[in-house]
Coordinates of C-alpha atoms in Angstrom, one line a residue:
Chain A
X26 CA 0.0 0.0 0.0
X27 CA 1.3 3.4 -1.0
X28 CA 0.8 5.9 1.8
X29 CA 1.5 9.2 0.2
X30 CA 1.9 12.1 2.7
X31 CA 0.0 15.2 1.5
X32 CA 1.3 17.8 3.9
X33 CA 3.9 19.6 1.7
X34 CA 1.5 21.6 -0.3
X35 CA 1.6 25.1 -1.8
X36 CA -2.0 25.6 -0.5
X37 CA -0.6 25.8 3.0
X38 CA 0.8 29.2 3.5
X39 CA 3.8 28.0 5.6
X40 CA 5.0 25.9 2.6
X41 CA 4.0 28.5 -0.1
X42 CA 6.3 30.9 1.7
X43 CA 9.0 28.3 2.3
X44 CA 8.9 27.5 -1.5
X45 CA 9.2 31.1 -2.4
X46 CA 12.0 31.9 0.1
X47 CA 13.8 28.6 -0.5
X48 CA 13.6 28.1 3.2
X49 CA 14.1 24.4 3.7
X50 CA 13.5 24.1 7.5
X51 CA 9.7 23.8 7.7
X52 CA 9.7 21.4 4.7
X53 CA 12.4 19.3 6.2
X54 CA 10.5 19.0 9.5
X55 CA 7.3 18.0 7.7
X56 CA 9.1 15.5 5.5
X57 CA 10.6 13.8 8.5
X58 CA 7.4 13.8 10.5
X59 CA 5.3 12.3 7.8
X60 CA 7.8 9.4 7.1
X61 CA 8.0 8.8 10.9
X62 CA 4.2 8.5 11.0
X63 CA 4.2 5.9 8.3
X64 CA 4.2 7.6 4.9
X65 CA 6.2 5.6 2.4
X66 CA 6.0 8.3 -0.3
X67 CA 5.6 12.1 -0.1
X68 CA 3.5 14.3 -2.3
X69 CA 5.3 17.5 -3.3
X70 CA 2.5 19.9 -4.5
X71 CA 3.9 23.1 -5.9
X72 CA 0.7 24.1 -7.7
X73 CA 0.8 25.3 -11.4
X74 CA 4.2 27.0 -10.7
X75 CA 4.2 28.5 -14.2
X76 CA 7.4 30.6 -13.9
X77 CA 9.8 29.0 -11.5
X78 CA 8.5 25.5 -11.4
X79 CA 11.5 23.6 -12.8
X80 CA 14.0 25.3 -10.5
X81 CA 11.7 24.9 -7.5
X82 CA 11.0 21.2 -8.0
X83 CA 14.6 20.4 -8.6
X84 CA 15.5 22.2 -5.3
X85 CA 12.8 20.4 -3.4
X86 CA 13.5 16.9 -4.7
X87 CA 17.3 17.2 -4.0
X88 CA 16.8 18.6 -0.5
X89 CA 13.9 16.4 0.6
X90 CA 15.6 13.2 -0.6
X91 CA 18.7 14.3 1.3
X92 CA 16.8 14.0 4.6
X93 CA 14.2 11.1 4.0
X94 CA 14.7 7.9 2.2
X95 CA 11.4 7.6 0.3
X96 CA 10.3 8.3 -3.3
X97 CA 8.4 11.4 -4.1
X98 CA 5.1 12.1 -5.9
X99 CA 5.8 15.2 -8.1
X100 CA 2.6 17.1 -8.0
X101 CA 2.2 20.0 -10.5
X102 CA 0.5 20.7 -13.8
X103 CA 3.8 22.1 -15.1
X104 CA 5.4 19.3 -17.1
X105 CA 8.8 21.0 -17.2
X106 CA 8.8 21.1 -13.5
X107 CA 8.0 17.4 -13.4
X108 CA 10.9 16.7 -15.7
X109 CA 13.3 18.8 -13.7
X110 CA 12.3 16.8 -10.6
X111 CA 12.6 13.5 -12.4
X112 CA 16.1 14.3 -13.5
X113 CA 17.5 14.4 -10.0
X114 CA 15.0 12.0 -8.3
X115 CA 16.6 8.9 -6.6
X116 CA 14.5 5.7 -7.0
X117 CA 11.2 5.4 -8.7
X118 CA 9.2 8.7 -8.7
X119 CA 5.4 9.0 -9.1
X120 CA 4.2 11.7 -11.6
X121 CA 1.1 13.4 -10.3
X122 CA -0.6 13.5 -12.8
X123 CA -1.9 13.2 -16.3
X124 CA -5.6 13.4 -17.2
X125 CA -7.1 11.2 -20.0
X126 CA -6.9 14.2 -22.3
X127 CA -4.8 13.3 -25.4
X128 CA -2.7 16.4 -25.2
X129 CA -1.7 15.8 -21.5
X130 CA -1.1 12.1 -22.2
X131 CA 1.2 13.0 -25.1
X132 CA 3.1 15.3 -22.9
X133 CA 3.4 13.2 -19.7
X134 CA 3.6 9.6 -20.7
X135 CA 6.9 10.1 -22.6
X136 CA 8.3 11.5 -19.3
X137 CA 7.2 8.4 -17.4
X138 CA 8.8 6.2 -20.1
X139 CA 12.1 8.2 -20.3
X140 CA 12.7 8.4 -16.5
X141 CA 11.2 5.0 -15.6
X142 CA 8.7 6.7 -13.3
X143 CA 5.2 5.7 -12.2
X144 CA 2.4 8.0 -13.2
X145 CA -1.1 8.8 -11.9
X146 CA -3.8 8.7 -14.6
X147 CA -6.8 10.8 -13.7
X148 CA -10.0 9.4 -15.1
X149 CA -10.9 12.9 -16.2
X150 CA -11.1 14.5 -19.6
X151 CA -12.0 17.9 -20.9
X152 CA -15.8 17.1 -20.6
X153 CA -15.9 17.4 -16.8
X154 CA -16.2 14.9 -14.0
X155 CA -17.1 11.3 -14.9
X156 CA -20.7 10.5 -14.0
X157 CA -20.3 6.9 -12.8
X158 CA -18.0 3.9 -12.5
X159 CA -18.4 3.0 -16.2
X160 CA -17.3 6.4 -17.4
X161 CA -14.3 6.1 -15.1
X162 CA -13.4 2.7 -16.7
X163 CA -13.7 4.2 -20.2
X164 CA -11.4 7.0 -19.3
X165 CA -9.0 4.5 -17.6
X166 CA -8.9 2.6 -20.9
X167 CA -7.6 5.7 -22.7
X168 CA -4.9 6.2 -20.1
X169 CA -3.9 2.5 -20.4
X170 CA -3.8 2.7 -24.3
X171 CA -1.6 5.8 -24.1
X172 CA 0.7 4.1 -21.6
X173 CA 1.1 1.1 -23.9
X174 CA 1.7 3.3 -26.9
X175 CA 4.5 5.2 -25.1
X176 CA 6.1 2.1 -23.6
X177 CA 5.1 2.7 -20.0
X178 CA 4.4 -0.6 -18.2
X179 CA 0.8 -0.9 -16.9
X180 CA 2.2 -1.8 -13.5
X181 CA 3.5 1.7 -13.3
X182 CA 0.1 3.3 -13.7
X183 CA -2.1 4.3 -10.8
X184 CA -5.6 5.1 -11.9
X185 CA -7.3 7.9 -10.0
X186 CA -11.1 7.7 -10.0
X187 CA -11.3 11.4 -8.8
X188 CA -12.5 11.7 -5.2
X189 CA -15.5 14.1 -4.7
X190 CA -17.1 15.3 -1.4
X191 CA -19.8 13.1 0.1
X192 CA -21.5 16.4 1.1
X193 CA -23.1 17.3 -2.2
X194 CA -22.1 14.3 -4.4
X195 CA -23.0 11.4 -2.3
X196 CA -24.1 9.1 -5.1
X197 CA -20.6 9.5 -6.8
X198 CA -18.8 8.2 -3.7
X199 CA -20.2 4.8 -4.2
X200 CA -19.3 4.9 -7.9
X201 CA -15.7 5.6 -6.9
X202 CA -15.6 2.5 -4.8
X203 CA -17.1 0.5 -7.7
X204 CA -14.5 2.0 -10.1
X205 CA -11.6 0.9 -7.8
X206 CA -13.0 -2.6 -7.9
X207 CA -13.6 -2.6 -11.6
X208 CA -10.2 -1.3 -12.4
X209 CA -8.8 -4.5 -10.8
X210 CA -11.4 -6.9 -12.0
X211 CA -11.8 -5.9 -15.6
X212 CA -8.2 -5.6 -16.6
X213 CA -5.2 -7.8 -17.1
X214 CA -2.9 -7.0 -15.3
X215 CA -5.4 -5.9 -12.6
X216 CA -5.0 -2.1 -12.6
X217 CA -3.9 -0.2 -9.5
X218 CA -5.7 2.8 -8.2
X219 CA -4.9 5.8 -6.0
X220 CA -7.1 8.5 -4.4
X221 CA -6.7 11.9 -2.9
X222 CA -8.6 10.9 0.2
X223 CA -9.3 14.1 2.1
X224 CA -11.6 15.4 -0.6
X225 CA -14.3 12.9 0.4
X226 CA -15.0 14.9 3.6
X227 CA -14.6 18.4 2.2
X228 CA -17.4 20.5 3.5
X229 CA -18.3 18.0 6.3
X230 CA -18.1 19.3 9.9
X231 CA -14.5 19.3 11.1
X232 CA -15.1 16.7 13.9
X233 CA -16.6 14.3 11.3
X234 CA -13.8 14.4 8.8
X235 CA -11.5 11.9 10.4
X236 CA -14.3 9.3 10.7
X237 CA -15.5 9.8 7.1
X238 CA -11.9 9.7 5.7
X239 CA -10.8 6.6 7.6
X240 CA -14.1 4.7 7.0
X241 CA -13.9 5.5 3.2
X242 CA -10.2 4.5 3.2
X243 CA -11.0 1.2 4.9
X244 CA -13.7 0.4 2.4
X245 CA -11.6 1.4 -0.5
X246 CA -8.7 -0.8 0.6
X247 CA -11.2 -3.7 1.0
X248 CA -12.1 -3.4 -2.6
X249 CA -8.5 -3.2 -3.8
X250 CA -7.2 0.4 -3.4
X251 CA -3.4 0.4 -3.6
X252 CA -2.4 4.0 -2.9
X253 CA -3.8 7.1 -1.2
X254 CA -2.7 10.6 -0.7
X255 CA -3.4 11.2 2.9
X256 CA -2.5 13.1 6.1
X257 CA -0.3 10.5 7.8
X258 CA -0.3 12.6 10.9
X259 CA -4.0 11.8 11.4
X260 CA -3.8 8.7 13.6
X261 CA -7.2 7.4 12.4
X262 CA -5.7 7.2 8.9
X263 CA -2.7 5.1 9.9
X264 CA -4.9 2.9 12.2
X265 CA -7.0 2.2 9.2
X266 CA -4.0 1.4 6.9
X267 CA -2.5 -0.9 9.5
X268 CA -5.6 -2.6 10.7
X269 CA -6.8 -3.4 7.2
X270 CA -3.4 -4.8 6.4
X271 CA -3.5 -7.1 9.3
X272 CA -7.1 -8.2 8.6
X273 CA -6.2 -8.9 4.9
X274 CA -3.3 -11.0 6.2
X275 CA -0.7 -8.8 4.4
X276 CA 1.1 -8.0 7.6
X277 CA 1.5 -10.1 10.7
X278 CA -0.8 -9.6 13.7
X279 CA 0.9 -8.9 17.0
X280 CA -0.5 -6.9 19.9
X281 CA 1.7 -3.9 19.1
X282 CA 1.0 -3.9 15.3
X283 CA -0.1 -0.2 15.5
X284 CA 3.3 0.9 16.8
X285 CA 5.2 -0.6 13.9
X286 CA 5.4 1.2 10.5
Chain B
X21 CA -28.5 -3.9 8.0
X22 CA -29.5 -5.9 11.0
X23 CA -27.7 -4.5 14.1
X24 CA -28.3 -7.1 16.7
X25 CA -27.5 -6.0 20.3
X26 CA -25.5 -8.6 22.1
X27 CA -25.7 -7.4 25.7
X28 CA -28.4 -9.5 27.2
X29 CA -26.3 -12.6 27.6
X30 CA -26.1 -15.3 30.3
X31 CA -22.3 -15.0 30.3
X32 CA -22.7 -11.7 32.0
X33 CA -23.3 -12.4 35.7
X34 CA -25.8 -9.5 36.0
X35 CA -28.1 -11.1 33.5
X36 CA -27.4 -14.7 34.5
X37 CA -28.7 -13.7 38.0
X38 CA -31.6 -11.7 36.5
X39 CA -32.6 -14.7 34.4
X40 CA -32.5 -17.0 37.4
X41 CA -34.4 -14.6 39.7
X42 CA -36.8 -13.5 37.0
X43 CA -35.7 -10.0 37.8
X44 CA -36.7 -7.9 34.8
X45 CA -35.3 -4.5 35.8
X46 CA -31.7 -4.9 34.5
X47 CA -32.9 -6.7 31.4
X48 CA -35.4 -4.0 30.7
X49 CA -32.8 -1.2 31.1
X50 CA -30.4 -2.9 28.7
X51 CA -33.0 -3.7 26.1
X52 CA -34.1 0.0 26.1
X53 CA -30.5 1.2 26.1
X54 CA -29.5 -0.9 23.1
X55 CA -32.5 0.1 21.0
X56 CA -31.9 3.7 21.8
X57 CA -28.2 3.3 20.7
X58 CA -29.3 1.9 17.3
X59 CA -29.9 -1.8 17.6
X60 CA -32.8 -2.9 15.5
X61 CA -32.9 -6.4 16.9
X62 CA -31.8 -7.8 20.3
X63 CA -30.0 -11.1 20.9
X64 CA -31.3 -13.0 23.9
X65 CA -28.6 -15.5 24.9
X66 CA -29.8 -17.9 27.6
X67 CA -27.0 -20.4 27.0
X68 CA -27.8 -24.2 26.9
X69 CA -30.6 -23.7 29.5
X70 CA -31.2 -27.4 29.6
X71 CA -33.8 -27.4 32.4
X72 CA -35.8 -24.2 32.5
X73 CA -35.1 -23.0 29.0
X74 CA -38.6 -22.9 27.6
X75 CA -40.2 -21.1 30.6
X76 CA -37.3 -18.6 30.7
X77 CA -37.4 -17.8 27.0
X78 CA -41.1 -17.3 27.0
X79 CA -40.8 -15.0 30.0
X80 CA -38.0 -13.0 28.3
X81 CA -39.7 -12.6 24.9
X82 CA -43.0 -11.5 26.4
X83 CA -41.4 -9.0 28.8
X84 CA -38.8 -7.6 26.5
X85 CA -41.2 -7.1 23.6
X86 CA -43.5 -5.3 26.1
X87 CA -40.8 -2.5 26.5
X88 CA -39.1 -2.3 23.1
X89 CA -40.6 -2.6 19.6
X90 CA -37.9 -4.7 17.8
X91 CA -37.7 -8.4 16.9
X92 CA -35.6 -10.7 18.9
X93 CA -32.8 -13.2 18.1
X94 CA -33.5 -16.3 20.2
X95 CA -30.0 -17.6 21.2
X96 CA -29.8 -21.0 22.8
X97 CA -29.0 -24.6 21.8
X98 CA -32.2 -25.7 23.4
X99 CA -34.7 -26.2 20.6
X100 CA -37.7 -26.4 23.0
X101 CA -36.7 -23.0 24.5
X102 CA -36.5 -21.6 20.9
X103 CA -40.0 -22.9 20.2
X104 CA -41.4 -21.5 23.5
X105 CA -40.0 -18.1 22.5
X106 CA -41.3 -18.3 18.9
X107 CA -44.8 -19.1 20.2
X108 CA -45.2 -15.7 21.9
X109 CA -42.8 -13.6 19.7
X110 CA -44.4 -10.6 17.9
X111 CA -43.1 -10.0 14.3
X112 CA -40.4 -12.0 12.6
X113 CA -37.9 -13.6 15.0
X114 CA -34.4 -14.8 14.2
X115 CA -33.4 -18.3 15.4
X116 CA -29.8 -18.3 16.6
X117 CA -28.9 -20.9 15.4
X118 CA -28.6 -24.2 13.5
X119 CA -25.3 -25.7 12.4
X120 CA -24.9 -27.5 9.1
X121 CA -25.2 -30.8 11.0
X122 CA -28.1 -32.9 9.6
X123 CA -29.6 -33.5 13.0
X124 CA -29.7 -29.9 14.0
X125 CA -31.0 -28.9 10.6
X126 CA -33.8 -31.4 11.0
X127 CA -34.7 -30.1 14.4
X128 CA -34.5 -26.3 13.7
X129 CA -35.6 -25.8 10.1
X130 CA -39.1 -27.1 10.8
X131 CA -39.4 -24.5 13.6
X132 CA -38.4 -21.7 11.2
X133 CA -40.9 -22.9 8.7
X134 CA -43.7 -23.4 11.3
X135 CA -43.3 -20.0 12.9
X136 CA -42.3 -18.0 9.8
X137 CA -39.0 -17.1 11.5
X138 CA -35.6 -16.2 10.1
X139 CA -32.7 -18.5 11.0
X140 CA -29.0 -18.2 11.3
X141 CA -27.1 -21.1 9.6
X142 CA -23.7 -21.6 11.0
X143 CA -21.2 -22.9 8.4
X144 CA -20.1 -25.5 11.0
X145 CA -20.5 -29.2 11.1
X146 CA -19.3 -31.9 13.5
X147 CA -15.8 -31.9 11.9
X148 CA -14.7 -28.7 13.5
X149 CA -14.1 -25.2 12.2
X150 CA -14.1 -24.7 8.4
X151 CA -10.6 -24.2 7.0
X152 CA -11.3 -21.6 4.3
X153 CA -13.9 -19.7 2.3
X154 CA -14.6 -22.8 0.1
X155 CA -15.4 -25.0 3.0
X156 CA -17.7 -22.3 4.4
X157 CA -19.5 -22.2 1.0
X158 CA -19.9 -26.0 1.0
X159 CA -21.4 -26.0 4.5
X160 CA -23.7 -23.1 3.4
X161 CA -25.0 -25.2 0.6
X162 CA -26.1 -27.8 3.1
X163 CA -27.9 -25.2 5.1
X164 CA -29.6 -23.9 2.0
X165 CA -30.6 -27.4 0.8
X166 CA -32.2 -28.1 4.2
X167 CA -34.0 -24.8 4.1
X168 CA -35.5 -25.6 0.7
X169 CA -36.4 -29.1 1.8
X170 CA -38.3 -27.7 4.8
X171 CA -40.0 -24.9 3.0
X172 CA -37.9 -22.0 4.6
X173 CA -37.4 -19.2 2.0
X174 CA -33.7 -18.6 1.3
X175 CA -34.4 -14.9 2.0
X176 CA -35.0 -15.9 5.7
X177 CA -31.5 -17.5 6.1
X178 CA -28.6 -15.6 7.5
X179 CA -25.3 -17.6 6.9
X180 CA -22.8 -17.2 9.7
X181 CA -19.2 -17.8 8.5
X182 CA -18.0 -18.3 12.2
X183 CA -15.9 -15.5 13.4
X184 CA -12.5 -16.4 14.9
X185 CA -10.0 -14.2 16.8
X186 CA -7.4 -12.5 14.7
X187 CA -5.0 -13.2 17.5
X188 CA -4.1 -16.8 16.7
X189 CA -6.2 -17.4 13.6
X190 CA -5.2 -14.4 11.5
X191 CA -5.4 -16.2 8.1
X192 CA -9.0 -17.3 8.8
X193 CA -10.2 -13.7 9.2
X194 CA -9.5 -13.0 5.5
X195 CA -11.3 -16.2 4.6
X196 CA -14.3 -15.0 6.5
X197 CA -14.4 -11.8 4.5
X198 CA -14.1 -13.9 1.3
X199 CA -16.9 -16.2 2.4
X200 CA -19.3 -13.2 3.0
X201 CA -18.5 -12.1 -0.5
X202 CA -18.9 -15.5 -2.0
X203 CA -22.2 -16.2 -0.2
X204 CA -23.6 -13.3 -2.2
X205 CA -21.9 -13.8 -5.5
X206 CA -22.2 -17.5 -5.9
X207 CA -25.9 -17.9 -5.0
X208 CA -29.2 -16.9 -6.5
X209 CA -30.8 -15.3 -4.5
X210 CA -27.6 -13.7 -3.2
X211 CA -27.3 -15.2 0.3
X212 CA -27.2 -12.9 3.4
X213 CA -24.7 -13.3 6.1
X214 CA -24.4 -12.4 9.8
X215 CA -21.4 -12.5 12.1
X216 CA -20.8 -12.4 15.9
X217 CA -18.4 -9.5 15.6
X218 CA -16.7 -9.2 19.0
X219 CA -14.9 -12.6 18.6
X220 CA -12.5 -11.1 16.0
X221 CA -10.8 -9.2 18.7
X222 CA -10.9 -11.8 21.5
X223 CA -7.5 -11.9 23.1
X224 CA -6.4 -8.6 21.7
X225 CA -5.4 -5.8 24.2
X226 CA -8.6 -4.1 25.5
X227 CA -7.7 -0.7 24.1
X228 CA -7.3 -2.3 20.6
X229 CA -10.6 -4.2 20.5
X230 CA -12.8 -1.3 19.4
X231 CA -10.6 -0.5 16.5
X232 CA -10.3 -4.1 15.3
X233 CA -14.0 -4.7 15.7
X234 CA -15.1 -1.6 13.9
X235 CA -12.5 -1.9 11.1
X236 CA -13.5 -5.5 10.4
X237 CA -17.2 -4.5 10.5
X238 CA -16.6 -1.8 8.0
X239 CA -14.7 -4.2 5.7
X240 CA -17.4 -6.9 6.0
X241 CA -20.2 -4.4 5.2
X242 CA -18.2 -3.4 2.2
X243 CA -18.2 -6.9 0.8
X244 CA -21.9 -7.4 1.6
X245 CA -22.5 -8.3 5.3
X246 CA -26.2 -7.8 6.2
X247 CA -26.2 -8.5 9.9
X248 CA -24.0 -8.4 12.9
X249 CA -24.3 -9.3 16.6
X250 CA -22.5 -6.4 18.2
X251 CA -22.3 -4.1 21.2
X252 CA -24.4 -1.2 20.1
X253 CA -23.2 0.8 23.1
X254 CA -19.7 0.9 21.6
X255 CA -19.9 4.2 19.7
X256 CA -17.2 3.0 17.2
X257 CA -19.6 0.2 16.1
X258 CA -22.5 2.5 15.4
X259 CA -20.2 5.1 13.7
X260 CA -19.1 2.3 11.4
X261 CA -22.6 1.1 10.7
X262 CA -23.8 4.7 9.9
X263 CA -20.8 5.9 8.0
X264 CA -20.7 2.8 5.7
X265 CA -24.5 3.2 5.1
X266 CA -23.9 6.8 4.0
X267 CA -20.9 6.0 1.8
X268 CA -22.9 3.1 0.1
X269 CA -25.6 5.7 -0.5
X270 CA -28.1 3.6 1.5
X271 CA -29.0 6.5 3.8
X272 CA -28.9 10.1 3.1
X273 CA -25.8 12.2 4.0
X274 CA -26.5 15.2 6.3
X275 CA -24.0 16.8 8.7
X276 CA -25.8 15.2 11.6
X277 CA -26.2 11.7 10.2
X278 CA -24.4 10.2 13.2
X279 CA -27.1 11.4 15.5
X280 CA -30.0 9.8 13.6
X281 CA -30.7 6.1 14.1

């Protein structure tokens, strides 16, 4: 299971400022904290970063990988910034992300192939959000076709069914679970999936978010989810990851299984 | 989803004494408390009750149904006590339980047919615990065959895959999830299942039991579980029942969905 720490994100002012000022201290602290809590990959979200993206991503990848020994998930719409990060990344990076749009696929799949990176394929095209599990599967097929065309192994693709808030789009949440299941069952090899978890509880009362997030995560893992972008500092999240792993007999039960990472 | 309150149980001294002394007060309190917390059925476990079973069960059913408006799950190995309870039970009772043993089936299926009751079919025969999901399915087929023979509709059967503790029988826990899924997928009509939840965390440290119970429950509901004998006073249990129901779009999301029952 890929547990991708979401905290280093331009939408948090602390990191937006740190990115701008090339101040590594807060970034370093958060990288170490997340890995300590159980993240085995870190998302580095620099936003669109239109101007200084490449330089910033290079600086982040080099510095973060000098303090934690995990691969990174390079999160920006700026393909040049992705490539700058891939050039210096140690181990197998995860590109976050391409949509199913032909132009984006043509831009990003070659990068995954060239740098032997994994890549997140959003089941999203220019026509807006997919309406059900079937539309998600159709868009996934386009991502997979492009991967094969560009020589990216299907094992390196993580399909993202696009998480939506249960407050407002309740009927879609069930379709997302169904899509995760179908990605595995309908394809050979069974296709992996990843979600940006927190969005499911967007707009829910603050005290309910942990419960909704961890319950959805437990359900998604049960139907085959293989990766999630999460807050690893939320203990309910890591409890869910570890307990499902024990119940699915993927890690050994012992009384102190929660304390191991 | 059948949420069957487990608290009125001869293994708790308070109720063992109350049963013996026909002291209804503590039983009444616990019946009301469980229904208030969200149980929509109550398990009444009187143990083997070899001597006074029929008289005791009759007394319990009449009195409990005079204070709470839910059906009861008549839990004893004494078939005469089951019948005594069924005679006075209002609404559709649940017999807990028959095994897949031919003698028990021949004894209990006719009671389910005669009193139009539902019945739990344990996937258990004289040979000991089933070893995997396939053995559970084979035993389930025997329960279903007996039901058809005795004129019990398959919709009235709840198959019980026999919960075991994750501490000691970890690999079986995954097989139980698989069995719940197969009961539905392999049969027409899709067969319902029920579990005695708490056993999954037997022997685990006290502070871990709520997490293991509620995580397993969430996973089991995800693969199709339709009933569980649980402690409805454990808030994690009811949180799991309600949140999965909202995520599966079976009840409407609103900010206060946890407070509704």
